[in-house]
Amino acid sequence: SQQGEEDPQALSIQEGENATMNCSYKTSINNLQWYRQNSGRGLVHLILIRSNEREKHSGRLRVTLDTSKKSSSLLITASRAADTASYFCATAAGNQFYFGTGTSLTVIP
Amino acid sequence: SQTIHQWPATLVQPVGSPLSLECTVEGTSNPNLYWYRQAAGRGLQLLFYSVGIGQISSEVPQNLSASRPQDRQFILSSKKLLLSDSGFYLCAWRGDGNQPQHFGDGTRLSIL
């Protein structure tokens, strides 16, 4: 299976702290994407990093990609209570997407 | 701007009944369309994807089928639902190339 795996499965931090989530995958990719899902809702795209990129920033988000290790990390800086959600990585190969099992992030006010 | 509509939001069906979930996209043409299922507390399982009208690729052999009768319409169906078909079903679209997916709000399907 090409499915990615996020680590940790659950993460609880205090507001203002940084949150780091990791994703590992198994096969060659065109790009890797991170999504956020609030409880009971659809996924919202956060950031896309191409296979030839190593790092990308968007606001308080920082994503890294190491294709030699087949891994990526998502860093959320200065977390807020509103960041509480599940976060998923997805790998793209052609028209197919494979999602990991997600990290459940709880930010305590 | 592009929008995706998915309905119904919730559905309760008895075992053995048929199913039809509909997804439509507005504001774009020839989108790539996807159906996913998400079990409680789990990741997304890709069920079907379509790159054009009448073109359906199935990822997982199962009790479900998909159709794309129009460019921006994607339908998930079953003739006879099983208990194991319960879950949260998500439709998504994306453009060509290195583009992200855009998701609908999902349908929570409970089989009794």
mmCIF file of C-alpha atoms in Angstrom:
data_model
loop_
_atom_site.group_PDB
_atom_site.id
_atom_site.type_symbol
_atom_site.label_atom_id
_atom_site.label_comp_id
_atom_site.label_asym_id
_atom_site.label_seq_id
_atom_site.Cartn_x
_atom_site.Cartn_y
_atom_site.Cartn_z
ATOM 1 C CA SER A 1 0.000 0.000 0.000
ATOM 2 C CA GLN A 2 1.170 3.537 -0.731
ATOM 3 C CA GLN A 3 -0.708 4.892 2.235
ATOM 4 C CA GLY A 4 1.185 7.307 4.427
ATOM 5 C CA GLU A 5 1.374 7.096 8.163
ATOM 6 C CA GLU A 6 1.331 10.050 10.511
ATOM 7 C CA ASP A 7 3.110 10.196 13.794
ATOM 8 C CA PRO A 8 2.069 10.776 16.520
ATOM 9 C CA GLN A 9 -1.513 9.539 16.332
ATOM 10 C CA ALA A 10 -2.527 12.107 18.950
ATOM 11 C CA LEU A 11 -0.885 15.261 20.255
ATOM 12 C CA SER A 12 -1.980 17.572 23.051
ATOM 13 C CA ILE A 13 -0.232 20.917 23.635
ATOM 14 C CA GLN A 14 -0.786 24.243 25.333
ATOM 15 C CA GLU A 15 -1.808 27.278 23.339
ATOM 16 C CA GLY A 16 1.264 29.130 22.111
ATOM 17 C CA GLU A 17 3.425 26.023 21.821
ATOM 18 C CA ASN A 18 4.584 24.572 18.517
ATOM 19 C CA ALA A 19 3.122 21.340 17.143
ATOM 20 C CA THR A 20 5.090 18.971 14.940
ATOM 21 C CA MET A 21 3.570 16.098 13.014
ATOM 22 C CA ASN A 22 5.416 13.604 10.860
ATOM 23 C CA CYS A 23 4.388 11.597 7.833
ATOM 24 C CA SER A 24 6.087 8.614 6.226
ATOM 25 C CA TYR A 25 5.183 7.079 2.885
ATOM 26 C CA LYS A 26 6.273 4.140 0.817
ATOM 27 C CA THR A 27 6.617 4.902 -2.887
ATOM 28 C CA SER A 28 7.743 7.608 -5.301
ATOM 29 C CA ILE A 29 5.541 10.693 -5.335
ATOM 30 C CA ASN A 30 4.803 13.746 -7.493
ATOM 31 C CA ASN A 31 3.963 15.831 -4.464
ATOM 32 C CA LEU A 32 2.854 15.589 -0.859
ATOM 33 C CA GLN A 33 -0.029 17.508 0.609
ATOM 34 C CA TRP A 34 -1.208 18.287 4.117
ATOM 35 C CA TYR A 35 -4.865 18.614 4.998
ATOM 36 C CA ARG A 36 -6.828 19.571 8.067
ATOM 37 C CA GLN A 37 -10.169 18.093 9.142
ATOM 38 C CA ASN A 38 -12.414 19.512 11.808
ATOM 39 C CA SER A 39 -14.649 16.946 13.466
ATOM 40 C CA GLY A 40 -17.425 15.758 11.172
ATOM 41 C CA ARG A 41 -16.381 17.948 8.252
ATOM 42 C CA GLY A 42 -14.592 17.563 4.955
ATOM 43 C CA LEU A 43 -10.852 18.020 4.585
ATOM 44 C CA VAL A 44 -9.323 21.400 3.875
ATOM 45 C CA HIS A 45 -6.084 21.687 1.946
ATOM 46 C CA LEU A 46 -3.279 23.409 3.863
ATOM 47 C CA ILE A 47 -0.109 23.167 1.832
ATOM 48 C CA LEU A 48 1.408 21.260 -1.108
ATOM 49 C CA ILE A 49 5.100 20.514 -1.481
ATOM 50 C CA ARG A 50 6.487 19.176 -4.747
ATOM 51 C CA SER A 51 8.919 16.290 -4.846
ATOM 52 C CA ASN A 52 11.774 18.625 -5.877
ATOM 53 C CA GLU A 53 11.174 20.984 -2.947
ATOM 54 C CA ARG A 54 12.642 20.528 0.531
ATOM 55 C CA GLU A 55 10.801 23.129 2.572
ATOM 56 C CA LYS A 56 7.764 25.324 2.226
ATOM 57 C CA HIS A 57 6.120 27.969 4.416
ATOM 58 C CA SER A 58 2.589 29.309 4.617
ATOM 59 C CA GLY A 59 1.748 31.624 7.483
ATOM 60 C CA ARG A 60 2.299 29.672 10.718
ATOM 61 C CA LEU A 61 2.825 26.419 8.785
ATOM 62 C CA ARG A 62 6.169 24.995 7.805
ATOM 63 C CA VAL A 63 6.443 21.754 5.810
ATOM 64 C CA THR A 64 9.579 19.802 5.062
ATOM 65 C CA LEU A 65 10.050 16.925 2.645
ATOM 66 C CA ASP A 66 12.865 14.373 2.588
ATOM 67 C CA THR A 67 12.362 12.126 -0.425
ATOM 68 C CA SER A 68 15.407 10.011 0.453
ATOM 69 C CA LYS A 69 13.749 9.054 3.744
ATOM 70 C CA LYS A 70 10.249 9.173 2.285
ATOM 71 C CA SER A 71 9.105 11.442 5.077
ATOM 72 C CA SER A 72 7.579 14.863 5.658
ATOM 73 C CA SER A 73 6.854 17.008 8.678
ATOM 74 C CA LEU A 74 4.300 19.698 9.386
ATOM 75 C CA LEU A 75 5.134 22.335 11.980
ATOM 76 C CA ILE A 76 2.456 24.653 13.326
ATOM 77 C CA THR A 77 4.015 27.526 15.233
ATOM 78 C CA ALA A 78 2.381 29.530 18.028
ATOM 79 C CA SER A 79 -0.614 27.182 18.145
ATOM 80 C CA ARG A 80 -4.120 28.415 18.865
ATOM 81 C CA ALA A 81 -7.171 26.646 20.251
ATOM 82 C CA ALA A 82 -8.707 26.949 16.775
ATOM 83 C CA ASP A 83 -5.924 24.708 15.422
ATOM 84 C CA THR A 84 -7.549 21.758 17.192
ATOM 85 C CA ALA A 85 -8.329 19.272 14.411
ATOM 86 C CA SER A 86 -7.024 16.155 12.700
ATOM 87 C CA TYR A 87 -4.178 16.586 10.242
ATOM 88 C CA PHE A 88 -3.528 14.257 7.319
ATOM 89 C CA CYS A 89 -0.761 13.914 4.809
ATOM 90 C CA ALA A 90 -1.565 12.711 1.313
ATOM 91 C CA THR A 91 0.775 11.478 -1.366
ATOM 92 C CA ALA A 92 -0.027 11.904 -5.029
ATOM 93 C CA ALA A 93 1.005 9.566 -7.789
ATOM 94 C CA GLY A 94 -0.660 10.455 -11.055
ATOM 95 C CA ASN A 95 -4.376 10.871 -10.469
ATOM 96 C CA GLN A 96 -4.409 8.797 -7.311
ATOM 97 C CA PHE A 97 -4.127 10.080 -3.771
ATOM 98 C CA TYR A 98 -3.307 8.117 -0.652
ATOM 99 C CA PHE A 99 -4.016 9.517 2.794
ATOM 100 C CA GLY A 100 -2.382 8.647 6.062
ATOM 101 C CA THR A 101 -4.272 7.775 9.229
ATOM 102 C CA GLY A 102 -3.924 11.287 10.651
ATOM 103 C CA THR A 103 -2.705 13.073 13.750
ATOM 104 C CA SER A 104 -5.334 14.338 16.157
ATOM 105 C CA LEU A 105 -4.138 17.670 17.560
ATOM 106 C CA THR A 106 -5.662 19.222 20.666
ATOM 107 C CA VAL A 107 -4.581 22.738 21.617
ATOM 108 C CA ILE A 108 -5.497 23.576 25.191
ATOM 109 C CA PRO A 109 -6.391 27.237 25.814
ATOM 110 C CA SER B 1 -15.148 30.420 -7.768
ATOM 111 C CA GLN B 2 -15.365 26.657 -7.585
ATOM 112 C CA THR B 3 -17.689 24.927 -5.146
ATOM 113 C CA ILE B 4 -18.518 21.318 -4.414
ATOM 114 C CA HIS B 5 -21.862 20.112 -3.153
ATOM 115 C CA GLN B 6 -22.450 16.762 -1.543
ATOM 116 C CA TRP B 7 -25.740 15.427 -0.232
ATOM 117 C CA PRO B 8 -27.367 14.275 1.890
ATOM 118 C CA ALA B 9 -25.365 15.256 4.977
ATOM 119 C CA THR B 10 -26.618 12.284 6.970
ATOM 120 C CA LEU B 11 -28.377 9.127 5.954
ATOM 121 C CA VAL B 12 -29.723 6.148 7.887
ATOM 122 C CA GLN B 13 -30.503 3.088 5.806
ATOM 123 C CA PRO B 14 -31.510 -0.503 6.578
ATOM 124 C CA VAL B 15 -29.308 -3.414 5.554
ATOM 125 C CA GLY B 16 -30.127 -4.555 2.038
ATOM 126 C CA SER B 17 -31.495 -1.217 0.849
ATOM 127 C CA PRO B 18 -30.059 0.667 -2.149
ATOM 128 C CA LEU B 19 -27.879 3.749 -1.938
ATOM 129 C CA SER B 20 -27.318 6.822 -4.061
ATOM 130 C CA LEU B 21 -25.030 9.649 -2.961
ATOM 131 C CA GLU B 22 -24.562 12.593 -5.261
ATOM 132 C CA CYS B 23 -21.726 15.058 -5.660
ATOM 133 C CA THR B 24 -21.651 18.039 -7.993
ATOM 134 C CA VAL B 25 -18.971 20.604 -8.725
ATOM 135 C CA GLU B 26 -19.506 24.158 -9.937
ATOM 136 C CA GLY B 27 -17.157 26.679 -11.462
ATOM 137 C CA THR B 28 -14.757 24.331 -13.226
ATOM 138 C CA SER B 29 -14.793 21.986 -16.185
ATOM 139 C CA ASN B 30 -13.395 18.491 -16.615
ATOM 140 C CA PRO B 31 -12.421 18.052 -12.963
ATOM 141 C CA ASN B 32 -10.878 14.892 -11.598
ATOM 142 C CA LEU B 33 -13.445 13.495 -9.149
ATOM 143 C CA TYR B 34 -12.974 11.223 -6.161
ATOM 144 C CA TRP B 35 -15.027 9.234 -3.640
ATOM 145 C CA TYR B 36 -13.483 8.338 -0.281
ATOM 146 C CA ARG B 37 -14.725 6.503 2.781
ATOM 147 C CA GLN B 38 -13.533 7.325 6.267
ATOM 148 C CA ALA B 39 -14.119 5.003 9.195
ATOM 149 C CA ALA B 40 -14.422 6.596 12.640
ATOM 150 C CA GLY B 41 -11.056 7.939 13.805
ATOM 151 C CA ARG B 42 -9.285 6.670 10.705
ATOM 152 C CA GLY B 43 -7.779 7.928 7.489
ATOM 153 C CA LEU B 44 -9.417 8.124 4.093
ATOM 154 C CA GLN B 45 -9.788 5.112 1.855
ATOM 155 C CA LEU B 46 -9.941 5.917 -1.850
ATOM 156 C CA LEU B 47 -12.952 4.148 -3.375
ATOM 157 C CA PHE B 48 -13.266 5.519 -6.917
ATOM 158 C CA TYR B 49 -11.828 8.243 -9.062
ATOM 159 C CA SER B 50 -12.795 9.604 -12.468
ATOM 160 C CA VAL B 51 -10.836 11.660 -14.986
ATOM 161 C CA GLY B 52 -13.783 12.188 -17.341
ATOM 162 C CA ILE B 53 -17.393 11.369 -18.197
ATOM 163 C CA GLY B 54 -17.994 7.642 -18.059
ATOM 164 C CA GLN B 55 -14.412 6.927 -16.912
ATOM 165 C CA ILE B 56 -14.348 5.265 -13.494
ATOM 166 C CA SER B 57 -11.396 3.665 -11.755
ATOM 167 C CA SER B 58 -12.086 1.442 -8.775
ATOM 168 C CA GLU B 59 -9.517 1.170 -6.040
ATOM 169 C CA VAL B 60 -11.159 -1.360 -3.753
ATOM 170 C CA PRO B 61 -13.415 -4.267 -4.786
ATOM 171 C CA GLN B 62 -16.588 -3.903 -2.760
ATOM 172 C CA ASN B 63 -20.324 -3.541 -2.609
ATOM 173 C CA LEU B 64 -20.271 -0.067 -4.156
ATOM 174 C CA SER B 65 -20.181 1.399 -7.640
ATOM 175 C CA ALA B 66 -19.684 4.872 -9.065
ATOM 176 C CA SER B 67 -20.894 6.680 -12.148
ATOM 177 C CA ARG B 68 -20.165 9.988 -13.828
ATOM 178 C CA PRO B 69 -23.117 10.761 -16.092
ATOM 179 C CA GLN B 70 -22.129 14.417 -16.533
ATOM 180 C CA ASP B 71 -18.839 16.305 -16.425
ATOM 181 C CA ARG B 72 -19.384 17.721 -12.950
ATOM 182 C CA GLN B 73 -21.554 15.015 -11.396
ATOM 183 C CA PHE B 74 -20.258 11.990 -9.535
ATOM 184 C CA ILE B 75 -22.607 9.412 -8.014
ATOM 185 C CA LEU B 76 -21.843 6.661 -5.515
ATOM 186 C CA SER B 77 -24.304 3.760 -5.506
ATOM 187 C CA SER B 78 -25.051 0.394 -4.038
ATOM 188 C CA LYS B 79 -27.779 -2.115 -4.890
ATOM 189 C CA LYS B 80 -27.766 -3.702 -1.420
ATOM 190 C CA LEU B 81 -26.109 -2.064 1.554
ATOM 191 C CA LEU B 82 -24.128 -4.069 4.112
ATOM 192 C CA LEU B 83 -23.452 -3.183 7.739
ATOM 193 C CA SER B 84 -19.803 -2.701 6.789
ATOM 194 C CA ASP B 85 -20.794 0.121 4.409
ATOM 195 C CA SER B 86 -21.338 2.452 7.367
ATOM 196 C CA GLY B 87 -18.963 5.389 7.434
ATOM 197 C CA PHE B 88 -18.289 8.942 6.416
ATOM 198 C CA TYR B 89 -18.245 9.363 2.626
ATOM 199 C CA LEU B 90 -16.367 12.245 1.103
ATOM 200 C CA CYS B 91 -16.371 13.554 -2.444
ATOM 201 C CA ALA B 92 -13.490 15.630 -3.770
ATOM 202 C CA TRP B 93 -12.364 17.306 -6.985
ATOM 203 C CA ARG B 94 -9.139 18.679 -8.317
ATOM 204 C CA GLY B 95 -7.711 20.148 -11.498
ATOM 205 C CA ASP B 96 -4.874 18.668 -13.530
ATOM 206 C CA GLY B 97 -1.229 18.752 -12.561
ATOM 207 C CA ASN B 98 0.133 19.335 -9.089
ATOM 208 C CA GLN B 99 -3.144 20.552 -7.672
ATOM 209 C CA PRO B 100 -4.693 19.908 -4.244
ATOM 210 C CA GLN B 101 -8.033 18.259 -3.736
ATOM 211 C CA HIS B 102 -11.116 20.169 -2.615
ATOM 212 C CA PHE B 103 -13.576 18.265 -0.464
ATOM 213 C CA GLY B 104 -17.292 18.364 0.113
ATOM 214 C CA ASP B 105 -18.720 18.339 3.623
ATOM 215 C CA GLY B 106 -19.319 14.597 3.549
ATOM 216 C CA THR B 107 -22.237 12.222 4.083
ATOM 217 C CA ARG B 108 -22.449 10.248 7.303
ATOM 218 C CA LEU B 109 -24.030 6.911 6.417
ATOM 219 C CA SER B 110 -25.368 4.641 9.143
ATOM 220 C CA ILE B 111 -26.613 1.170 8.294
ATOM 221 C CA LEU B 112 -29.088 -0.446 10.692
#
